[in-house]
XYZ file of C-alpha atoms in Angstrom:
552
model
C 50.224 0.437 -2.470
C 48.811 1.780 -5.742
C 49.561 -1.564 -7.383
C 47.607 -3.292 -4.589
C 44.380 -1.332 -4.946
C 44.540 -1.533 -8.722
C 44.853 -5.313 -8.384
C 41.713 -5.301 -6.247
C 39.886 -3.302 -8.906
C 41.096 -5.696 -11.612
C 39.895 -8.727 -9.637
C 36.530 -7.047 -9.035
C 36.060 -6.453 -12.769
C 36.999 -10.042 -13.580
C 34.633 -11.422 -10.934
C 31.754 -9.196 -12.042
C 32.196 -10.206 -15.696
C 31.867 -13.810 -14.584
C 28.559 -12.951 -12.880
C 26.698 -11.788 -15.977
C 27.978 -8.228 -16.404
C 30.262 -8.004 -19.495
C 30.362 -4.179 -19.409
C 31.316 -3.911 -15.738
C 33.749 -1.145 -14.823
C 35.419 -0.479 -11.483
C 37.005 2.881 -10.689
C 38.976 3.765 -7.578
C 39.955 7.007 -5.911
C 42.586 7.248 -3.162
C 42.649 10.143 -0.703
C 45.378 10.800 1.842
C 44.321 11.883 5.334
C 47.296 13.666 6.890
C 45.694 13.736 10.348
C 45.427 9.954 10.429
C 48.523 9.348 8.242
C 46.490 6.917 6.139
C 45.026 6.482 2.691
C 41.290 5.940 2.183
C 40.269 4.222 -1.039
C 36.779 4.363 -2.551
C 35.748 1.829 -5.194
C 32.874 2.566 -7.553
C 31.363 -0.397 -9.403
C 29.312 0.264 -12.535
C 27.860 -3.111 -13.489
C 25.852 -2.201 -16.558
C 23.174 -4.501 -17.978
C 23.098 -8.132 -16.894
C 23.272 -10.736 -19.663
C 22.643 -14.431 -20.110
C 23.763 -16.839 -22.795
C 21.248 -17.403 -25.571
C 21.481 -19.869 -28.440
C 24.723 -21.832 -28.664
C 25.997 -23.343 -31.918
C 29.104 -25.000 -33.345
C 30.383 -24.486 -36.877
C 33.408 -26.207 -38.371
C 35.240 -26.352 -41.657
C 37.069 -29.551 -40.697
C 35.701 -32.575 -42.530
C 35.042 -35.558 -40.295
C 35.086 -33.655 -36.986
C 32.323 -34.946 -34.675
C 30.641 -31.789 -33.371
C 28.192 -33.800 -31.252
C 31.122 -34.839 -29.042
C 32.317 -31.231 -28.880
C 28.971 -30.179 -27.406
C 29.809 -32.039 -24.188
C 32.503 -29.409 -23.501
C 30.118 -26.421 -23.657
C 29.824 -24.556 -20.347
C 27.777 -21.680 -21.758
C 24.362 -23.301 -21.933
C 21.271 -21.353 -22.903
C 19.891 -19.433 -19.920
C 23.146 -19.502 -17.932
C 24.551 -16.177 -16.768
C 27.260 -14.620 -18.923
C 30.755 -15.622 -17.821
C 34.067 -14.798 -19.491
C 35.735 -17.703 -17.668
C 33.171 -20.202 -18.938
C 33.681 -18.935 -22.477
C 37.451 -19.345 -22.259
C 37.239 -22.779 -20.610
C 34.854 -23.971 -23.316
C 37.220 -22.786 -26.047
C 40.152 -24.620 -24.429
C 38.185 -27.815 -23.755
C 36.704 -27.853 -27.256
C 40.128 -27.438 -28.847
C 41.471 -30.267 -26.680
C 38.569 -32.546 -27.623
C 39.173 -31.830 -31.318
C 42.812 -32.765 -30.766
C 41.832 -36.102 -29.216
C 39.826 -36.812 -32.369
C 43.046 -36.497 -34.358
C 42.827 -32.871 -35.493
C 45.958 -31.564 -33.798
C 45.907 -28.134 -35.440
C 42.283 -27.348 -34.585
C 41.706 -23.738 -33.559
C 38.549 -22.614 -31.718
C 37.145 -19.094 -31.605
C 33.883 -17.777 -30.139
C 31.650 -15.423 -32.155
C 29.340 -13.415 -29.875
C 26.131 -11.734 -31.036
C 24.677 -9.361 -28.454
C 20.918 -8.850 -28.193
C 20.386 -5.834 -25.937
C 16.596 -6.116 -26.016
C 16.553 -9.644 -24.542
C 19.779 -9.298 -22.528
C 21.404 -12.315 -24.165
C 24.562 -13.282 -26.002
C 24.193 -15.860 -28.758
C 27.409 -17.836 -29.050
C 28.780 -19.649 -32.077
C 31.992 -21.653 -31.634
C 34.024 -21.701 -34.840
C 36.322 -24.715 -35.159
C 38.795 -24.452 -38.037
C 42.242 -25.654 -39.016
C 44.926 -23.455 -37.487
C 48.453 -22.850 -38.619
C 50.532 -26.017 -38.937
C 53.235 -25.392 -36.343
C 55.382 -28.045 -34.661
C 57.218 -28.172 -31.351
C 60.930 -28.062 -32.156
C 62.288 -28.186 -28.620
C 61.099 -28.180 -24.994
C 63.400 -26.451 -22.511
C 62.860 -27.003 -18.772
C 64.581 -24.727 -16.248
C 64.386 -24.108 -12.503
C 64.000 -27.762 -11.517
C 66.945 -28.105 -9.141
C 65.519 -31.257 -7.507
C 62.828 -32.629 -9.786
C 64.108 -34.571 -12.752
C 63.238 -33.482 -16.285
C 61.238 -36.590 -17.116
C 58.827 -35.908 -14.223
C 57.871 -32.618 -15.887
C 57.911 -33.897 -19.475
C 55.575 -36.815 -18.779
C 52.827 -34.395 -17.747
C 52.743 -33.061 -21.306
C 50.529 -34.895 -23.782
C 52.989 -34.077 -26.566
C 56.709 -34.122 -27.187
C 59.334 -32.576 -29.408
C 58.374 -32.930 -33.048
C 54.630 -33.110 -32.320
C 52.063 -30.531 -33.499
C 51.845 -27.373 -31.400
C 48.377 -26.880 -29.935
C 47.708 -24.103 -27.448
C 45.004 -26.001 -25.568
C 47.413 -28.914 -25.054
C 50.024 -26.512 -23.720
C 47.553 -24.978 -21.261
C 46.508 -28.412 -20.005
C 50.139 -29.417 -19.695
C 50.941 -26.357 -17.589
C 47.977 -27.111 -15.313
C 49.084 -30.736 -14.970
C 52.593 -29.659 -13.958
C 51.179 -27.165 -11.455
C 48.870 -29.832 -9.995
C 51.857 -32.040 -9.168
C 52.327 -29.869 -6.096
C 56.108 -29.819 -6.546
C 56.334 -26.223 -7.771
C 55.112 -22.906 -6.389
C 55.148 -21.376 -9.859
C 55.014 -22.703 -13.420
C 55.602 -20.400 -16.402
C 55.292 -21.526 -20.022
C 56.449 -19.283 -22.852
C 57.130 -19.784 -26.540
C 59.940 -18.606 -28.788
C 60.451 -18.797 -32.581
C 62.083 -21.995 -33.817
C 64.626 -22.536 -36.564
C 61.918 -22.100 -39.236
C 58.534 -20.353 -39.450
C 56.632 -23.590 -38.833
C 58.511 -24.460 -35.639
C 58.273 -23.159 -32.066
C 60.397 -23.590 -28.954
C 58.553 -24.194 -25.672
C 60.201 -22.855 -22.508
C 58.972 -24.186 -19.159
C 60.332 -22.443 -16.082
C 59.422 -23.835 -12.673
C 60.077 -22.735 -9.099
C 60.643 -25.608 -6.685
C 58.729 -25.764 -3.405
C 59.157 -27.964 -0.342
C 57.659 -31.421 -0.808
C 58.824 -32.991 2.467
C 56.833 -32.846 5.664
C 58.376 -33.860 8.957
C 56.632 -33.356 12.235
C 54.226 -34.337 14.945
C 50.546 -33.622 15.348
C 48.117 -34.008 18.208
C 44.366 -33.892 18.560
C 41.367 -35.107 20.435
C 38.171 -36.961 19.577
C 35.361 -38.085 21.851
C 35.670 -41.675 20.603
C 39.482 -42.085 20.824
C 40.416 -39.421 23.358
C 43.828 -37.765 23.010
C 45.613 -38.860 19.866
C 48.890 -38.011 18.217
C 51.062 -38.908 15.270
C 54.693 -38.585 14.240
C 55.143 -38.842 10.493
C 57.584 -38.423 7.645
C 56.119 -37.633 4.218
C 57.916 -36.980 0.954
C 55.773 -36.245 -2.106
C 58.695 -36.068 -4.529
C 61.043 -38.796 -3.356
C 64.524 -38.440 -4.907
C 63.035 -35.962 -7.394
C 61.264 -38.817 -9.202
C 57.704 -37.778 -8.273
C 57.249 -40.778 -5.963
C 55.220 -40.625 -2.750
C 56.633 -41.989 0.518
C 55.096 -41.885 3.989
C 55.966 -43.443 7.339
C 53.910 -42.720 10.453
C 53.541 -43.786 14.072
C 50.272 -42.925 15.785
C 48.894 -43.384 19.270
C 45.625 -42.812 21.067
C 44.131 -43.820 24.394
C 42.749 -46.967 22.766
C 45.651 -48.139 20.577
C 48.750 -47.592 18.457
C 49.350 -47.634 14.698
C 52.429 -48.083 12.499
C 51.989 -47.318 8.795
C 54.203 -47.214 5.711
C 53.146 -46.317 2.144
C 54.914 -45.947 -1.176
C 53.445 -44.899 -4.533
C 54.984 -44.727 -7.990
C 52.654 -42.431 -10.017
C 53.828 -43.679 -13.432
C 54.453 -47.400 -13.172
C 56.706 -48.584 -16.028
C 56.225 -45.209 -17.710
C 52.466 -45.746 -18.107
C 49.626 -43.577 -16.841
C 49.138 -46.149 -14.097
C 50.050 -45.649 -10.461
C 51.389 -48.529 -8.387
C 52.101 -48.749 -4.694
C 52.012 -50.771 -1.533
C 50.964 -50.222 2.072
C 52.129 -52.040 5.198
C 50.758 -51.617 8.697
C 50.709 -52.894 12.261
C 47.769 -51.776 14.388
C 47.164 -52.426 18.058
C 43.674 -51.954 19.463
C 43.280 -52.158 23.223
C 40.448 -53.828 25.063
C 38.030 -51.270 26.548
C 34.600 -51.187 28.131
C 33.189 -50.139 24.759
C 35.055 -52.903 22.922
C 35.150 -56.122 24.939
C 38.253 -57.336 23.096
C 41.412 -55.898 21.604
C 43.534 -57.036 18.688
C 46.864 -56.814 16.922
C 46.561 -56.592 13.141
C 49.504 -56.887 10.776
C 49.069 -56.708 7.042
C 49.634 -54.984 3.765
C 48.379 -54.554 0.243
C 49.511 -53.730 -3.273
C 47.432 -51.414 -5.460
C 47.252 -50.088 -8.981
C 45.445 -46.922 -10.042
C 44.120 -46.504 -13.571
C 42.513 -43.290 -14.929
C 39.372 -44.059 -16.935
C 38.299 -40.491 -17.720
C 39.421 -37.075 -16.476
C 37.069 -37.438 -13.499
C 36.805 -41.226 -13.029
C 39.588 -43.417 -11.655
C 39.797 -47.095 -10.800
C 41.999 -48.664 -8.129
C 42.708 -52.400 -8.020
C 44.065 -53.810 -4.770
C 44.910 -57.063 -3.055
C 46.512 -57.963 0.246
C 46.743 -60.033 3.400
C 46.075 -59.438 7.105
C 46.678 -61.467 10.266
C 44.667 -60.467 13.331
C 45.316 -61.826 16.843
C 42.610 -61.273 19.457
C 43.341 -60.083 22.990
C 40.585 -60.752 25.528
C 41.608 -60.357 29.192
C 40.459 -63.476 31.012
C 40.653 -62.001 34.544
C 37.906 -59.503 33.778
C 34.734 -61.606 33.462
C 32.504 -58.523 33.469
C 33.827 -57.730 29.994
C 34.507 -61.218 28.658
C 33.698 -61.306 24.947
C 31.055 -63.705 23.687
C 32.245 -63.232 20.091
C 35.943 -64.182 20.219
C 38.477 -65.956 22.420
C 41.788 -64.743 23.758
C 44.693 -65.429 21.336
C 42.257 -66.399 18.570
C 43.679 -65.749 15.102
C 41.981 -64.563 11.935
C 43.782 -64.672 8.594
C 42.294 -63.019 5.569
C 43.343 -62.492 1.993
C 41.439 -59.886 0.052
C 41.176 -58.555 -3.472
C 38.958 -55.812 -4.815
C 38.539 -52.529 -6.629
C 37.436 -48.946 -5.999
C 35.881 -46.561 -8.505
C 36.309 -42.881 -7.621
C 34.473 -40.010 -9.275
C 35.945 -36.579 -8.533
C 33.934 -33.739 -10.025
C 34.746 -31.191 -7.298
C 35.960 -27.692 -7.990
C 38.385 -27.961 -5.046
C 39.112 -31.158 -3.095
C 40.351 -29.334 0.024
C 37.574 -26.747 0.166
C 34.765 -27.873 -2.183
C 31.887 -25.576 -3.073
C 30.431 -27.367 -6.088
C 30.445 -30.810 -7.664
C 30.140 -34.504 -6.859
C 32.622 -36.793 -5.126
C 31.730 -40.480 -4.973
C 33.353 -43.878 -4.404
C 32.241 -47.463 -4.968
C 34.296 -50.263 -3.392
C 33.840 -53.991 -3.639
C 36.162 -56.650 -2.275
C 36.265 -60.390 -1.776
C 37.592 -61.556 1.609
C 38.836 -65.137 1.844
C 41.061 -67.543 3.835
C 39.303 -67.756 7.228
C 36.300 -65.946 5.726
C 34.242 -66.189 2.550
C 32.694 -62.758 2.164
C 31.815 -60.087 -0.369
C 31.876 -56.558 1.068
C 30.361 -53.655 -0.897
C 30.258 -49.955 -0.001
C 29.102 -46.900 -1.937
C 29.538 -43.299 -0.807
C 28.876 -39.956 -2.425
C 28.528 -36.279 -1.581
C 27.247 -33.444 -3.740
C 28.160 -29.805 -3.011
C 26.254 -26.738 -4.195
C 26.824 -23.031 -3.426
C 23.691 -21.441 -1.976
C 24.360 -17.753 -2.712
C 27.033 -16.264 -4.951
C 30.073 -15.024 -3.011
C 28.370 -15.698 0.341
C 30.543 -18.632 1.374
C 27.410 -20.669 2.147
C 27.638 -24.202 0.760
C 24.985 -26.914 0.926
C 25.779 -30.598 0.589
C 23.907 -33.886 0.465
C 25.699 -37.107 1.384
C 24.532 -40.649 0.798
C 26.194 -43.947 1.687
C 25.358 -47.628 1.957
C 27.143 -50.889 2.656
C 26.476 -54.612 2.841
C 28.542 -57.690 3.754
C 27.386 -60.985 2.242
C 28.523 -64.430 3.334
C 29.131 -66.581 0.261
C 29.064 -69.937 2.030
C 25.584 -69.591 3.523
C 26.852 -68.994 7.047
C 26.939 -65.851 9.123
C 29.390 -62.970 8.861
C 31.841 -62.943 11.760
C 31.646 -59.827 13.924
C 35.298 -58.914 13.255
C 34.311 -58.188 9.621
C 31.003 -56.429 10.353
C 30.446 -52.687 9.903
C 30.847 -50.576 13.034
C 28.521 -47.622 12.342
C 29.711 -44.424 13.992
C 29.653 -40.659 13.605
C 30.747 -40.921 9.961
C 27.338 -42.507 9.255
C 25.058 -40.793 11.794
C 25.901 -38.234 14.450
C 24.537 -38.037 17.979
C 25.515 -41.555 19.072
C 28.464 -42.880 21.056
C 31.153 -44.905 19.348
C 29.864 -48.497 19.211
C 26.624 -47.084 20.537
C 24.266 -47.494 17.573
C 23.145 -50.782 16.066
C 22.761 -54.417 17.157
C 24.349 -55.518 20.426
C 24.232 -58.626 22.589
C 22.002 -59.032 25.613
C 23.590 -57.959 28.901
C 25.752 -60.524 30.698
C 25.570 -61.414 34.381
C 27.448 -58.206 35.221
C 24.917 -56.095 33.331
C 27.279 -55.219 30.463
C 26.260 -55.643 26.823
C 28.749 -56.244 24.020
C 28.524 -54.362 20.741
C 27.873 -56.636 17.771
C 28.032 -54.476 14.634
C 25.868 -54.714 11.519
C 26.080 -56.333 8.108
C 24.163 -53.614 6.261
C 23.461 -49.920 6.499
C 22.152 -47.018 4.423
C 22.377 -43.361 5.389
C 21.694 -39.891 4.069
C 22.747 -36.504 5.409
C 22.000 -32.891 4.489
C 24.217 -30.042 5.648
C 24.622 -26.298 5.188
C 28.048 -24.845 6.023
C 28.467 -21.090 6.422
C 31.072 -18.530 7.533
C 30.545 -17.091 11.002
C 29.623 -13.383 10.765
C 32.015 -10.837 12.294
C 34.884 -13.344 12.520
C 37.911 -12.811 10.246
C 38.429 -15.524 7.635
C 41.980 -16.018 8.947
C 40.555 -17.642 12.102
C 39.549 -20.661 10.017
C 36.192 -21.013 11.778
C 32.852 -21.840 10.181
C 29.492 -23.198 11.299
C 27.101 -25.819 10.005
C 23.520 -27.030 10.428
C 22.707 -30.625 9.520
C 20.244 -33.521 9.621
C 21.151 -37.229 9.482
C 19.161 -40.409 8.913
C 20.458 -43.988 8.891
C 18.992 -47.483 8.517
C 21.187 -49.971 10.393
C 20.300 -53.649 10.230
C 21.661 -57.129 9.560
C 23.100 -59.410 12.226
C 26.578 -60.954 12.130
C 27.289 -64.166 14.053
C 26.493 -63.814 17.764
C 29.030 -66.330 19.107
C 27.900 -67.603 22.520
C 25.629 -64.620 23.129
C 22.103 -63.673 22.134
C 20.888 -60.468 20.529
C 19.276 -57.783 22.654
C 15.924 -57.158 20.893
C 15.898 -53.581 22.229
C 19.011 -52.813 20.158
C 17.154 -53.259 16.872
C 13.531 -52.473 17.665
C 13.835 -49.247 15.590
C 16.215 -49.746 12.630
C 15.775 -46.138 11.408
C 17.766 -43.557 13.361
C 17.539 -39.786 12.818
C 19.266 -36.783 14.348
C 19.730 -33.052 13.824
C 22.373 -30.663 15.053
C 24.794 -27.788 14.652
C 28.579 -27.763 14.327
C 31.590 -25.525 14.765
C 34.373 -26.334 12.277
C 37.978 -25.252 12.799
C 40.653 -25.519 10.135
C 43.346 -26.254 12.718
C 47.083 -26.823 12.141
C 46.444 -30.520 12.845
C 43.663 -30.845 10.303
C 40.007 -29.807 10.107
C 38.310 -30.443 13.462
C 34.593 -30.192 14.083
C 32.540 -30.123 17.250
C 28.984 -31.418 16.764
C 26.083 -30.655 19.089
C 23.408 -33.264 18.366
C 19.799 -34.013 19.183
C 18.629 -37.548 18.420
C 15.070 -37.723 17.074
C 14.713 -41.453 16.542
C 16.634 -44.416 17.961
C 16.460 -47.978 19.184
C 15.828 -48.395 22.895
C 19.319 -49.728 23.653
C 21.215 -47.182 21.555
C 23.600 -44.917 23.433
C 23.508 -41.237 22.560
C 25.774 -38.278 23.196
C 25.044 -34.575 22.882
C 28.549 -33.388 21.965
C 31.412 -34.956 20.044
C 34.690 -33.861 18.453
C 35.848 -35.519 15.255
C 38.131 -34.947 12.287
C 36.204 -33.615 9.308
C 36.359 -35.784 6.189
C 35.078 -35.359 2.644
C 32.817 -38.422 2.901
């Protein structure tokens, strides 16, 4: 128990020194209460004076080193609160950047000058040539399943290369980020001569296979479930494999994916996806379909935060429109009608988040553009982004702003067919039924109106997520307040029908609401209570909905 409370005190000191208090001290006193048979521990925190970073400079004795590039790694800008972690991260990043410029033995130190009167630390980063030491040998142990080359390829150096501590640290982080190991330890030992070092990497394997079934519910799809098999380290080669069968009240899905993270030994991922999806005809969707297709893709890292994915594929879609139900006969498609499409495109992804699963700070954005041919001649473009920002330190309150837009252009001067139009839903604006917002056809003789979709949209959303007071964190519950706005416009081809003017008399829709978010065993679920402020006359609203929470 003593080790436990001392660990708490150590963490408290570390956290406080990252919040601007370099002289922080935490003391603890434990008292045993015999009557209650329990220990009571009192922590005393002495923060001291709060400091900020002052002037920041870079000095180097290495001829030819571009210090202007090194400045991009500085996380201790003037006016920012003092942080030991930011100092250390800057030192590591600066040493790595010097290495990429060809100075493999660069060593970075930080000289701190304290000014008590102004409460600042002036920082000078000293970049000099370090000792010329080489990696003699790399030993890897503990990898009972994962093959050696999977670990070695995460290192930006090999045996015989210069030894650079920042490169070693980045290599350890890269190995840990594979997700194949619960623990990664890197130590050094003297080599056969003073200028050589032996690198020992010890890993502890963790389970990388997931087998099981999940179930859930959403207001748009009803009860849904999935049986899946996932292996993130297939045959110990670091390959990703997934097969899944899903079902809901409105359809079934069959998916298979395979990814090789280092295609032909390069820093390029390659993979393919195959699927068969059955969508049933419902009162919300006048027609169903069976879609069979697949794609190949290649992922290329551009920078540490920016990645590009190139993809191309084919899909065959067969329409199902029940002829003995004239009240819901589609005006857009015919029963057994086929659509073939070949597509090629790219996606740019920017990931500047501090944590993808539970982000509190940073930007995540995607830009996708694809050409769709064969039975179509279209260019589809979508851009999405979300920025996260912590509101108060250590409060758990996180604000985010999300923006997204999309447009489908016909390249032959005709109209976009409805099967390729956007179907705006809760992922764009909340408070509306599925297929309940945007252009729709005028009601037929039975009084039913078919949803048409849109060829363009733009939306913005602001949200504040917060922990629920008095509830333990282990419950996985949090709340949110939000406001959405979306512009939905652009008409695809109307087939044999005509557009209901009341479905687009107000293109701008707005809504506000509150949410309860649960980090469930089946994935993050959220229940949204919405109030629509602005809508088109024919739009269909709903006060409550349950959906799966997504990053974008």
